[in-house]
PDB file of C-alpha atoms in Angstrom:
ATOM      1  CA  MET A  21       0.179  -0.364  -0.170  1.00 41.00           C
ATOM      2  CA  ASN A  22       1.636   3.465  -0.837  1.00 55.00           C
ATOM      3  CA  ALA A  23       2.639   5.957   1.747  1.00 59.00           C
ATOM      4  CA  PRO A  24      -0.141   9.126   1.681  1.00 86.00           C
ATOM      5  CA  ILE A  25       0.617  12.246   0.300  1.00 94.00           C
ATOM      6  CA  VAL A  26       1.074  15.180   1.692  1.00 95.00           C
ATOM      7  CA  VAL A  27       0.384  18.441  -0.291  1.00 93.00           C
ATOM      8  CA  ALA A  28       2.244  21.292   0.911  1.00 94.00           C
ATOM      9  CA  ALA A  29       1.734  25.117  -0.256  1.00 92.00           C
ATOM     10  CA  LEU A  30       4.302  27.667   0.906  1.00 95.00           C
ATOM     11  CA  TYR A  31       5.515  30.290   0.691  1.00 95.00           C
ATOM     12  CA  LYS A  32       7.542  33.382   2.342  1.00 96.00           C
ATOM     13  CA  PHE A  33       8.943  37.078   1.231  1.00 95.00           C
ATOM     14  CA  VAL A  34      12.450  37.497   1.944  1.00 96.00           C
ATOM     15  CA  ALA A  35      15.208  38.881   0.493  1.00 95.00           C
ATOM     16  CA  LEU A  36      17.397  35.789  -1.729  1.00 97.00           C
ATOM     17  CA  PRO A  37      20.009  37.905  -3.246  1.00 97.00           C
ATOM     18  CA  ASP A  38      21.628  34.425  -3.918  1.00 97.00           C
ATOM     19  CA  TYR A  39      18.241  32.963  -5.595  1.00 97.00           C
ATOM     20  CA  GLN A  40      19.747  31.798  -8.137  1.00 98.00           C
ATOM     21  CA  ASP A  41      22.604  29.722  -6.631  1.00 98.00           C
ATOM     22  CA  LEU A  42      20.037  27.920  -4.453  1.00 98.00           C
ATOM     23  CA  ARG A  43      18.258  26.495  -7.164  1.00 98.00           C
ATOM     24  CA  ALA A  44      20.689  23.815  -7.838  1.00 98.00           C
ATOM     25  CA  PRO A  45      21.056  22.542  -4.149  1.00 98.00           C
ATOM     26  CA  LEU A  46      17.291  22.896  -3.696  1.00 98.00           C
ATOM     27  CA  LEU A  47      16.388  20.812  -7.199  1.00 98.00           C
ATOM     28  CA  GLU A  48      18.587  18.380  -5.894  1.00 98.00           C
ATOM     29  CA  VAL A  49      17.095  17.942  -2.067  1.00 98.00           C
ATOM     30  CA  MET A  50      13.785  18.125  -4.253  1.00 98.00           C
ATOM     31  CA  THR A  51      14.831  14.701  -6.129  1.00 97.00           C
ATOM     32  CA  GLU A  52      16.145  12.702  -3.399  1.00 98.00           C
ATOM     33  CA  ASN A  53      13.011  12.651  -1.233  1.00 97.00           C
ATOM     34  CA  ASP A  54      10.970  11.761  -4.307  1.00 96.00           C
ATOM     35  CA  ILE A  55       9.264  15.399  -4.052  1.00 97.00           C
ATOM     36  CA  LYS A  56       6.935  16.255  -7.188  1.00 96.00           C
ATOM     37  CA  GLY A  57       5.705  19.984  -7.847  1.00 95.00           C
ATOM     38  CA  THR A  58       7.193  23.682  -8.638  1.00 96.00           C
ATOM     39  CA  LEU A  59       8.696  26.071  -6.279  1.00 98.00           C
ATOM     40  CA  LEU A  60       9.677  29.786  -7.450  1.00 98.00           C
ATOM     41  CA  LEU A  61      13.013  31.289  -6.663  1.00 98.00           C
ATOM     42  CA  ALA A  62      13.116  35.191  -6.735  1.00 96.00           C
ATOM     43  CA  GLU A  63      15.338  38.315  -4.907  1.00 95.00           C
ATOM     44  CA  GLU A  64      12.064  38.333  -3.237  1.00 95.00           C
ATOM     45  CA  GLY A  65      11.458  35.066  -1.505  1.00 96.00           C
ATOM     46  CA  ILE A  66      10.436  31.456  -2.558  1.00 97.00           C
ATOM     47  CA  ASN A  67       6.798  30.346  -3.325  1.00 96.00           C
ATOM     48  CA  GLY A  68       5.188  26.700  -4.314  1.00 95.00           C
ATOM     49  CA  THR A  69       3.034  23.633  -3.928  1.00 94.00           C
ATOM     50  CA  ILE A  70       4.871  20.878  -3.283  1.00 96.00           C
ATOM     51  CA  SER A  71       3.738  16.773  -3.026  1.00 96.00           C
ATOM     52  CA  GLY A  72       5.725  14.133  -1.308  1.00 96.00           C
ATOM     53  CA  THR A  73       5.495  10.911   1.784  1.00 96.00           C
ATOM     54  CA  ARG A  74       5.628  12.174   4.718  1.00 96.00           C
ATOM     55  CA  GLU A  75       8.904  11.923   5.821  1.00 97.00           C
ATOM     56  CA  GLY A  76      10.028  13.824   2.410  1.00 97.00           C
ATOM     57  CA  ILE A  77       7.846  16.717   3.125  1.00 97.00           C
ATOM     58  CA  ASP A  78       9.361  17.103   6.432  1.00 97.00           C
ATOM     59  CA  ALA A  79      13.247  16.308   5.282  1.00 98.00           C
ATOM     60  CA  LEU A  80      12.782  19.049   2.354  1.00 98.00           C
ATOM     61  CA  LEU A  81      10.916  21.894   4.851  1.00 98.00           C
ATOM     62  CA  ALA A  82      13.713  20.922   7.691  1.00 98.00           C
ATOM     63  CA  TRP A  83      16.450  21.394   4.771  1.00 98.00           C
ATOM     64  CA  LEU A  84      14.963  25.041   4.081  1.00 98.00           C
ATOM     65  CA  LYS A  85      14.986  26.132   7.704  1.00 97.00           C
ATOM     66  CA  ARG A  86      18.740  25.396   7.632  1.00 97.00           C
ATOM     67  CA  ASP A  87      18.979  28.538   6.004  1.00 97.00           C
ATOM     68  CA  GLU A  88      18.214  31.037   8.485  1.00 97.00           C
ATOM     69  CA  ARG A  89      16.196  33.529   6.311  1.00 97.00           C
ATOM     70  CA  LEU A  90      13.395  30.455   6.257  1.00 97.00           C
ATOM     71  CA  GLY A  91      13.572  29.514   9.564  1.00 96.00           C
ATOM     72  CA  ASP A  92      10.198  30.870   9.972  1.00 94.00           C
ATOM     73  CA  LEU A  93       8.911  29.536   6.919  1.00 94.00           C
ATOM     74  CA  GLU A  94       5.434  28.516   6.946  1.00 88.00           C
ATOM     75  CA  HIS A  95       3.784  25.741   4.913  1.00 92.00           C
ATOM     76  CA  LYS A  96      -0.154  24.586   4.479  1.00 90.00           C
ATOM     77  CA  GLU A  97      -0.666  20.854   4.584  1.00 89.00           C
ATOM     78  CA  SER A  98      -3.828  18.674   2.525  1.00 88.00           C
ATOM     79  CA  PRO A  99      -3.991  14.851   2.128  1.00 89.00           C
ATOM     80  CA  ALA A 100      -3.878  13.434  -1.556  1.00 88.00           C
ATOM     81  CA  ASP A 101      -4.684   9.994  -2.728  1.00 87.00           C
ATOM     82  CA  GLU A 102      -2.360  10.224  -4.913  1.00 86.00           C
ATOM     83  CA  GLN A 103       0.570  12.687  -6.423  1.00 89.00           C
ATOM     84  CA  PRO A 104      -1.025  15.662  -8.165  1.00 89.00           C
ATOM     85  CA  PHE A 105       1.968  16.784  -9.764  1.00 90.00           C
ATOM     86  CA  TYR A 106       4.192  14.595 -12.626  1.00 85.00           C
ATOM     87  CA  ARG A 107       7.399  16.791 -12.220  1.00 91.00           C
ATOM     88  CA  THR A 108       9.950  18.091 -10.074  1.00 96.00           C
ATOM     89  CA  LYS A 109      11.034  21.756 -10.845  1.00 96.00           C
ATOM     90  CA  VAL A 110      12.706  24.774  -9.429  1.00 98.00           C
ATOM     91  CA  LYS A 111      12.151  28.124 -11.316  1.00 98.00           C
ATOM     92  CA  LEU A 112      13.760  31.964 -11.159  1.00 98.00           C
ATOM     93  CA  LYS A 113      11.469  34.634 -11.267  1.00 96.00           C
ATOM     94  CA  LYS A 114      10.851  37.987 -10.790  1.00 94.00           C
ATOM     95  CA  GLU A 115       8.715  37.949  -8.778  1.00 95.00           C
ATOM     96  CA  ILE A 116       7.624  34.831  -6.811  1.00 95.00           C
ATOM     97  CA  VAL A 117       3.854  36.281  -7.690  1.00 94.00           C
ATOM     98  CA  THR A 118       3.368  38.494 -10.443  1.00 93.00           C
ATOM     99  CA  MET A 119       2.352  41.943 -10.002  1.00 95.00           C
ATOM    100  CA  GLY A 120       4.253  43.517 -12.398  1.00 93.00           C
ATOM    101  CA  VAL A 121       4.574  47.033 -10.381  1.00 93.00           C
ATOM    102  CA  PRO A 122       8.681  46.620  -9.459  1.00 87.00           C
ATOM    103  CA  GLN A 123       8.368  49.213  -6.258  1.00 88.00           C
ATOM    104  CA  ILE A 124       6.261  46.427  -4.545  1.00 93.00           C
ATOM    105  CA  ASP A 125       7.677  44.740  -1.742  1.00 90.00           C
ATOM    106  CA  PRO A 126       6.169  43.274   1.368  1.00 93.00           C
ATOM    107  CA  ASN A 127       9.762  42.743   2.797  1.00 90.00           C
ATOM    108  CA  ARG A 128       9.415  46.641   3.303  1.00 91.00           C
ATOM    109  CA  GLN A 129       5.671  47.493   3.803  1.00 93.00           C
ATOM    110  CA  VAL A 130       2.639  44.622   4.119  1.00 95.00           C
ATOM    111  CA  GLY A 131      -0.589  44.818   5.600  1.00 96.00           C
ATOM    112  CA  THR A 132      -1.924  43.578   9.250  1.00 97.00           C
ATOM    113  CA  TYR A 133      -2.142  40.042   9.531  1.00 96.00           C
ATOM    114  CA  VAL A 134      -5.558  38.692  10.485  1.00 98.00           C
ATOM    115  CA  ASP A 135      -5.258  35.485  12.566  1.00 97.00           C
ATOM    116  CA  PRO A 136      -7.865  32.592  10.482  1.00 97.00           C
ATOM    117  CA  LYS A 137     -10.078  32.282  13.908  1.00 97.00           C
ATOM    118  CA  GLU A 138     -10.437  36.485  13.911  1.00 98.00           C
ATOM    119  CA  TRP A 139     -11.278  36.801   9.935  1.00 98.00           C
ATOM    120  CA  ASN A 140     -15.286  36.590  10.301  1.00 98.00           C
ATOM    121  CA  ASP A 141     -15.234  39.405  12.918  1.00 97.00           C
ATOM    122  CA  VAL A 142     -13.008  41.568  10.232  1.00 97.00           C
ATOM    123  CA  ILE A 143     -15.570  40.789   7.582  1.00 97.00           C
ATOM    124  CA  SER A 144     -18.605  40.747   9.241  1.00 97.00           C
ATOM    125  CA  ASP A 145     -17.805  44.237  10.218  1.00 96.00           C
ATOM    126  CA  PRO A 146     -19.745  46.822   7.322  1.00 95.00           C
ATOM    127  CA  GLU A 147     -17.181  49.288   7.363  1.00 95.00           C
ATOM    128  CA  VAL A 148     -14.896  47.130   5.927  1.00 97.00           C
ATOM    129  CA  LEU A 149     -14.145  46.381   1.829  1.00 97.00           C
ATOM    130  CA  VAL A 150     -13.628  42.773   1.512  1.00 98.00           C
ATOM    131  CA  ILE A 151     -12.063  41.961  -1.645  1.00 98.00           C
ATOM    132  CA  ASP A 152     -11.710  38.619  -3.411  1.00 98.00           C
ATOM    133  CA  THR A 153      -7.732  38.577  -4.675  1.00 97.00           C
ATOM    134  CA  ARG A 154      -7.814  35.707  -6.820  1.00 97.00           C
ATOM    135  CA  ASN A 155      -8.879  34.963 -10.589  1.00 94.00           C
ATOM    136  CA  ASP A 156     -11.959  34.675 -11.585  1.00 93.00           C
ATOM    137  CA  TYR A 157     -12.405  31.167 -12.238  1.00 91.00           C
ATOM    138  CA  GLU A 158     -11.156  30.786  -8.720  1.00 94.00           C
ATOM    139  CA  VAL A 159     -13.702  33.252  -7.319  1.00 95.00           C
ATOM    140  CA  ALA A 160     -16.341  31.386  -9.470  1.00 91.00           C
ATOM    141  CA  ILE A 161     -16.476  28.370  -7.611  1.00 93.00           C
ATOM    142  CA  GLY A 162     -16.314  29.621  -3.960  1.00 96.00           C
ATOM    143  CA  SER A 163     -15.140  32.953  -1.767  1.00 98.00           C
ATOM    144  CA  PHE A 164     -16.199  34.363   1.821  1.00 98.00           C
ATOM    145  CA  ASP A 165     -19.868  35.603   2.359  1.00 94.00           C
ATOM    146  CA  GLY A 166     -20.389  39.876   0.725  1.00 95.00           C
ATOM    147  CA  ALA A 167     -16.544  39.528  -0.562  1.00 97.00           C
ATOM    148  CA  VAL A 168     -15.696  41.576  -3.849  1.00 97.00           C
ATOM    149  CA  ASP A 169     -15.219  39.672  -7.166  1.00 97.00           C
ATOM    150  CA  PRO A 170     -12.594  42.083  -9.072  1.00 97.00           C
ATOM    151  CA  LYS A 171     -13.185  39.550 -11.903  1.00 96.00           C
ATOM    152  CA  THR A 172      -9.418  40.008 -13.011  1.00 96.00           C
ATOM    153  CA  LYS A 173      -7.959  36.890 -15.701  1.00 93.00           C
ATOM    154  CA  THR A 174      -4.754  37.595 -13.927  1.00 94.00           C
ATOM    155  CA  PHE A 175      -3.436  39.198 -10.661  1.00 96.00           C
ATOM    156  CA  ARG A 176      -1.309  41.806 -12.654  1.00 96.00           C
ATOM    157  CA  GLU A 177      -4.599  43.421 -13.755  1.00 97.00           C
ATOM    158  CA  PHE A 178      -5.231  43.963  -9.988  1.00 97.00           C
ATOM    159  CA  PRO A 179      -3.602  47.504  -9.601  1.00 97.00           C
ATOM    160  CA  GLU A 180      -5.580  48.799 -12.692  1.00 97.00           C
ATOM    161  CA  TYR A 181      -8.536  47.252 -10.854  1.00 97.00           C
ATOM    162  CA  VAL A 182      -7.945  49.174  -7.789  1.00 97.00           C
ATOM    163  CA  LYS A 183      -7.206  52.519  -9.132  1.00 96.00           C
ATOM    164  CA  ASN A 184     -10.577  52.482 -11.148  1.00 96.00           C
ATOM    165  CA  HIS A 185     -12.917  51.663  -8.284  1.00 97.00           C
ATOM    166  CA  TYR A 186     -11.507  52.325  -5.001  1.00 97.00           C
ATOM    167  CA  ASP A 187     -10.532  55.779  -3.172  1.00 96.00           C
ATOM    168  CA  PRO A 188      -8.488  55.687  -0.404  1.00 96.00           C
ATOM    169  CA  GLU A 189     -10.116  58.920   0.672  1.00 94.00           C
ATOM    170  CA  LYS A 190     -13.442  56.948   0.431  1.00 95.00           C
ATOM    171  CA  HIS A 191     -12.181  53.167   1.690  1.00 95.00           C
ATOM    172  CA  LYS A 192     -10.980  53.444   4.929  1.00 93.00           C
ATOM    173  CA  LYS A 193     -10.810  49.821   5.828  1.00 96.00           C
ATOM    174  CA  VAL A 194      -9.468  47.132   3.956  1.00 98.00           C
ATOM    175  CA  ALA A 195      -9.559  43.422   3.787  1.00 98.00           C
ATOM    176  CA  MET A 196      -8.327  41.257   1.220  1.00 97.00           C
ATOM    177  CA  PHE A 197      -8.032  37.188   0.746  1.00 98.00           C
ATOM    178  CA  CYS A 198      -6.453  34.724  -1.933  1.00 96.00           C
ATOM    179  CA  THR A 199      -5.679  31.047  -1.552  1.00 95.00           C
ATOM    180  CA  GLY A 200      -2.564  30.777   0.639  1.00 92.00           C
ATOM    181  CA  GLY A 201      -1.578  33.772   1.144  1.00 93.00           C
ATOM    182  CA  ILE A 202       0.912  35.390  -1.081  1.00 94.00           C
ATOM    183  CA  ARG A 203      -1.225  37.431  -3.420  1.00 95.00           C
ATOM    184  CA  CYS A 204      -3.181  39.549  -0.813  1.00 94.00           C
ATOM    185  CA  GLU A 205       0.258  40.162   1.432  1.00 95.00           C
ATOM    186  CA  LYS A 206       1.336  42.054  -2.021  1.00 96.00           C
ATOM    187  CA  ALA A 207      -1.680  42.847  -2.817  1.00 97.00           C
ATOM    188  CA  SER A 208      -1.869  44.649   0.962  1.00 97.00           C
ATOM    189  CA  SER A 209       1.843  46.643   0.050  1.00 96.00           C
ATOM    190  CA  TYR A 210       0.552  47.459  -3.022  1.00 97.00           C
ATOM    191  CA  MET A 211      -2.733  49.234  -1.719  1.00 96.00           C
ATOM    192  CA  LEU A 212      -0.750  50.385   1.626  1.00 97.00           C
ATOM    193  CA  SER A 213       1.868  53.114  -0.894  1.00 96.00           C
ATOM    194  CA  GLN A 214      -1.781  53.908  -2.509  1.00 96.00           C
ATOM    195  CA  GLY A 215      -2.933  55.513   0.329  1.00 96.00           C
ATOM    196  CA  PHE A 216      -4.661  53.293   2.017  1.00 96.00           C
ATOM    197  CA  GLU A 217      -4.205  53.536   5.809  1.00 93.00           C
ATOM    198  CA  GLU A 218      -6.320  50.046   7.346  1.00 96.00           C
ATOM    199  CA  VAL A 219      -5.364  47.096   4.898  1.00 98.00           C
ATOM    200  CA  TYR A 220      -6.002  43.728   6.647  1.00 98.00           C
ATOM    201  CA  HIS A 221      -5.331  40.338   5.024  1.00 97.00           C
ATOM    202  CA  LEU A 222      -5.799  36.616   5.960  1.00 97.00           C
ATOM    203  CA  LYS A 223      -2.745  35.223   7.504  1.00 95.00           C
ATOM    204  CA  GLY A 224      -2.453  31.600   5.880  1.00 93.00           C
ATOM    205  CA  GLY A 225      -5.008  32.682   3.336  1.00 95.00           C
ATOM    206  CA  ILE A 226      -8.352  30.255   2.742  1.00 96.00           C
ATOM    207  CA  LEU A 227      -6.223  26.769   3.290  1.00 93.00           C
ATOM    208  CA  LYS A 228      -5.401  28.105   6.578  1.00 94.00           C
ATOM    209  CA  TYR A 229      -9.010  29.326   7.545  1.00 96.00           C
ATOM    210  CA  LEU A 230     -10.203  26.367   6.233  1.00 95.00           C
ATOM    211  CA  GLU A 231      -8.160  23.844   8.422  1.00 93.00           C
ATOM    212  CA  GLU A 232      -8.818  26.155  11.737  1.00 95.00           C
ATOM    213  CA  VAL A 233     -12.206  27.112  11.618  1.00 96.00           C
ATOM    214  CA  PRO A 234     -15.297  24.839  12.312  1.00 96.00           C
ATOM    215  CA  SER A 235     -17.728  24.419   8.576  1.00 94.00           C
ATOM    216  CA  GLU A 236     -20.370  25.529  11.411  1.00 96.00           C
ATOM    217  CA  GLU A 237     -18.854  28.909  11.797  1.00 97.00           C
ATOM    218  CA  SER A 238     -17.336  29.579   8.489  1.00 97.00           C
ATOM    219  CA  LYS A 239     -18.584  32.291   6.007  1.00 97.00           C
ATOM    220  CA  TRP A 240     -17.230  30.624   3.296  1.00 98.00           C
ATOM    221  CA  HIS A 241     -19.444  29.140   0.528  1.00 96.00           C
ATOM    222  CA  GLY A 242     -18.355  26.841  -2.166  1.00 95.00           C
ATOM    223  CA  ASP A 243     -14.859  24.992  -2.868  1.00 96.00           C
ATOM    224  CA  CYS A 244     -11.695  26.820  -2.942  1.00 96.00           C
ATOM    225  CA  PHE A 245      -9.589  25.941  -5.947  1.00 94.00           C
ATOM    226  CA  VAL A 246      -5.973  24.488  -5.782  1.00 91.00           C
ATOM    227  CA  PHE A 247      -3.010  24.543  -8.084  1.00 84.00           C
ATOM    228  CA  ASP A 248      -2.818  20.655  -9.029  1.00 84.00           C
ATOM    229  CA  ASN A 249      -4.208  18.031 -10.526  1.00 80.00           C
ATOM    230  CA  ARG A 250      -7.130  17.814  -7.578  1.00 87.00           C
ATOM    231  CA  VAL A 251      -8.006  20.849  -8.876  1.00 91.00           C
ATOM    232  CA  THR A 252     -10.509  22.016  -5.695  1.00 93.00           C
ATOM    233  CA  VAL A 253     -10.689  21.098  -2.399  1.00 93.00           C
ATOM    234  CA  LYS A 254     -13.834  21.029  -0.071  1.00 93.00           C
ATOM    235  CA  HIS A 255     -14.183  22.682   4.146  1.00 93.00           C
ATOM    236  CA  ASP A 256     -12.427  19.715   5.303  1.00 90.00           C
ATOM    237  CA  LEU A 257      -9.830  20.259   2.758  1.00 89.00           C
ATOM    238  CA  SER A 258     -10.635  17.120   0.898  1.00 90.00           C
ATOM    239  CA  GLU A 259     -10.411  16.694  -2.676  1.00 90.00           C
ATOM    240  CA  GLY A 260     -13.614  18.270  -4.795  1.00 91.00           C
ATOM    241  CA  GLU A 261     -15.562  17.318  -7.300  1.00 90.00           C
ATOM    242  CA  PHE A 262     -14.478  19.567 -10.274  1.00 92.00           C
ATOM    243  CA  GLU A 263     -12.616  18.802 -12.750  1.00 90.00           C
ATOM    244  CA  GLN A 264     -10.316  21.720 -15.077  1.00 86.00           C
ATOM    245  CA  CYS A 265     -10.279  22.208 -18.473  1.00 86.00           C
ATOM    246  CA  HIS A 266      -6.970  22.320 -19.907  1.00 77.00           C
ATOM    247  CA  ALA A 267      -7.618  24.415 -23.185  1.00 77.00           C
ATOM    248  CA  CYS A 268      -9.128  27.310 -20.457  1.00 81.00           C
ATOM    249  CA  ARG A 269      -7.582  26.458 -16.689  1.00 80.00           C
ATOM    250  CA  HIS A 270     -10.970  26.928 -15.512  1.00 87.00           C
ATOM    251  CA  PRO A 271     -13.079  24.767 -12.963  1.00 91.00           C
ATOM    252  CA  VAL A 272     -15.511  22.243 -14.429  1.00 92.00           C
ATOM    253  CA  SER A 273     -18.101  21.482 -12.407  1.00 91.00           C
ATOM    254  CA  ALA A 274     -20.283  17.802 -12.603  1.00 91.00           C
ATOM    255  CA  GLU A 275     -23.181  19.841 -14.441  1.00 92.00           C
ATOM    256  CA  ASP A 276     -20.585  21.413 -16.860  1.00 92.00           C
ATOM    257  CA  MET A 277     -19.266  17.711 -18.081  1.00 92.00           C
ATOM    258  CA  GLN A 278     -23.014  17.223 -19.242  1.00 94.00           C
ATOM    259  CA  SER A 279     -22.879  19.854 -21.813  1.00 94.00           C
ATOM    260  CA  ASN A 280     -22.146  18.719 -25.383  1.00 92.00           C
ATOM    261  CA  ARG A 281     -19.496  21.315 -25.224  1.00 92.00           C
ATOM    262  CA  TYR A 282     -17.545  19.447 -22.652  1.00 91.00           C
ATOM    263  CA  LEU A 283     -14.890  17.801 -24.011  1.00 88.00           C
ATOM    264  CA  PRO A 284     -12.116  16.010 -21.638  1.00 85.00           C
ATOM    265  CA  GLY A 285      -8.496  17.718 -22.510  1.00 80.00           C
ATOM    266  CA  ILE A 286      -9.919  19.857 -25.234  1.00 85.00           C
ATOM    267  CA  SER A 287     -13.014  21.792 -24.249  1.00 88.00           C
ATOM    268  CA  CYS A 288     -15.544  23.339 -21.835  1.00 90.00           C
ATOM    269  CA  PRO A 289     -18.531  25.409 -21.926  1.00 92.00           C
ATOM    270  CA  HIS A 290     -16.637  28.165 -20.542  1.00 89.00           C
ATOM    271  CA  CYS A 291     -14.564  28.444 -23.416  1.00 88.00           C
ATOM    272  CA  TRP A 292     -16.211  26.689 -26.034  1.00 86.00           C
ATOM    273  CA  GLU A 293     -16.661  29.733 -27.856  1.00 86.00           C
ATOM    274  CA  ALA A 294     -13.587  31.763 -27.749  1.00 83.00           C
ATOM    275  CA  LEU A 295     -11.239  28.569 -28.044  1.00 79.00           C
ATOM    276  CA  PRO A 296      -9.000  29.803 -31.114  1.00 83.00           C
ATOM    277  CA  GLU A 297      -8.460  26.613 -33.538  1.00 83.00           C
ATOM    278  CA  LYS A 298      -5.192  25.807 -33.174  1.00 83.00           C
ATOM    279  CA  THR A 299      -5.090  26.032 -28.768  1.00 79.00           C
ATOM    280  CA  ARG A 300      -8.286  23.419 -30.519  1.00 79.00           C
ATOM    281  CA  GLU A 301      -5.443  21.130 -32.252  1.00 83.00           C
ATOM    282  CA  ARG A 302      -3.074  21.202 -29.583  1.00 82.00           C
ATOM    283  CA  ALA A 303      -5.285  20.028 -26.947  1.00 79.00           C
ATOM    284  CA  ILE A 304      -6.936  17.398 -28.984  1.00 84.00           C
ATOM    285  CA  GLU A 305      -2.836  16.078 -29.780  1.00 83.00           C
ATOM    286  CA  ARG A 306      -2.267  16.346 -26.316  1.00 78.00           C
ATOM    287  CA  GLN A 307      -5.472  14.424 -24.925  1.00 79.00           C
ATOM    288  CA  LYS A 308      -4.579  11.463 -27.565  1.00 81.00           C
ATOM    289  CA  GLN A 309      -0.933  11.429 -26.368  1.00 80.00           C
ATOM    290  CA  ILE A 310      -2.536  11.613 -22.547  1.00 73.00           C
ATOM    291  CA  GLU A 311      -5.276   8.642 -23.345  1.00 77.00           C
ATOM    292  CA  LEU A 312      -2.194   6.497 -25.071  1.00 78.00           C
ATOM    293  CA  ALA A 313       0.213   6.691 -22.523  1.00 71.00           C
ATOM    294  CA  LYS A 314      -2.377   5.881 -20.286  1.00 71.00           C
ATOM    295  CA  LYS A 315      -3.281   2.689 -22.469  1.00 74.00           C
ATOM    296  CA  ARG A 316       0.367   1.629 -22.514  1.00 74.00           C
ATOM    297  CA  ASN A 317       0.818   1.924 -18.848  1.00 68.00           C
ATOM    298  CA  GLN A 318       3.449   4.949 -19.427  1.00 63.00           C
ATOM    299  CA  PRO A 319       4.358   8.002 -17.498  1.00 59.00           C
ATOM    300  CA  HIS A 320       1.938  10.662 -17.912  1.00 60.00           C
ATOM    301  CA  PRO A 321       3.482  12.204 -21.492  1.00 55.00           C
ATOM    302  CA  ILE A 322       2.755  16.014 -20.246  1.00 53.00           C
ATOM    303  CA  GLY A 323       2.640  17.663 -16.793  1.00 47.00           C
ATOM    304  CA  PHE A 324      -0.313  19.616 -16.687  1.00 42.00           C
ATOM    305  CA  ASP A 325       2.124  22.953 -16.215  1.00 40.00           C
ATOM    306  CA  GLN A 326      -1.617  25.395 -16.352  1.00 39.00           C
ATOM    307  CA  ARG A 327      -2.192  24.225 -12.797  1.00 38.00           C
ATOM    308  CA  GLN A 328       0.771  24.892 -11.161  1.00 37.00           C
ATOM    309  CA  LEU A 329       1.850  28.236  -9.816  1.00 35.00           C
ATOM    310  CA  LYS A 330      -0.853  30.307 -12.135  1.00 40.00           C
ATOM    311  CA  GLN A 331      -1.536  32.904  -9.779  1.00 42.00           C
ATOM    312  CA  GLU A 332      -0.471  35.783 -11.486  1.00 41.00           C
TER     313      GLU A 332
END
């Protein structure tokens, strides 16, 4: 019987001027411990979601924390019945979450962290503007009561959205959240730079909230999108019922899968009309390779990279 798989989401904004030198030894440790998934390194810190056995995850975290800059690195865990990733990667980036505003640095300025057990009180305050900083396809399947959906396609659109919709003179209190905490942490730094005075963000993100707040007390509704092959998790962090369209990344519900516009691996009702013909052709060919590999009992030929760390 295979050992249970542990999925660990982690990030930390911390100055890593030598981040390029960290790539090779980090990849080696991941490989030695059979860790799958992707970690991003940048001068501003580390970010990623990985999976492996209990022993493997513990070994990697211990190795990371030997670096005093990462000694207090926090992570969120959830279980999986099988490996949710196909590959092991360490990538070098300009940002560990891409906002595209170079001067924004959570290492210098950041909003007020709110523990999950205090989050309900914050978002219940009628004077607090609650913003979901995730992308539209994530918000579509679950969010907090009363939260605003910016309807952004990527995190790069967030600064422009704020400029067009909110005024520091009118919106005195702002609270934000995201999957694991990284986007709202950077978003809080941006909003403070724009003159917003009271800016709060959910520490540990939605995943930590679902882990610590009982469902009977929860103000969360729906599933939470995650960036691996589980697609979504429920309030108890067990795997959800959604699949994911490999063409547009949108979560696909059981109802969506009944549509004649849903073709596994190729299209879904959310992208059928807008899908470029070249994209459709590539998707058809990719799906053929996947099905052929399954029939031959071979390793998966193509990693679903679009599921991993596309939190931009």
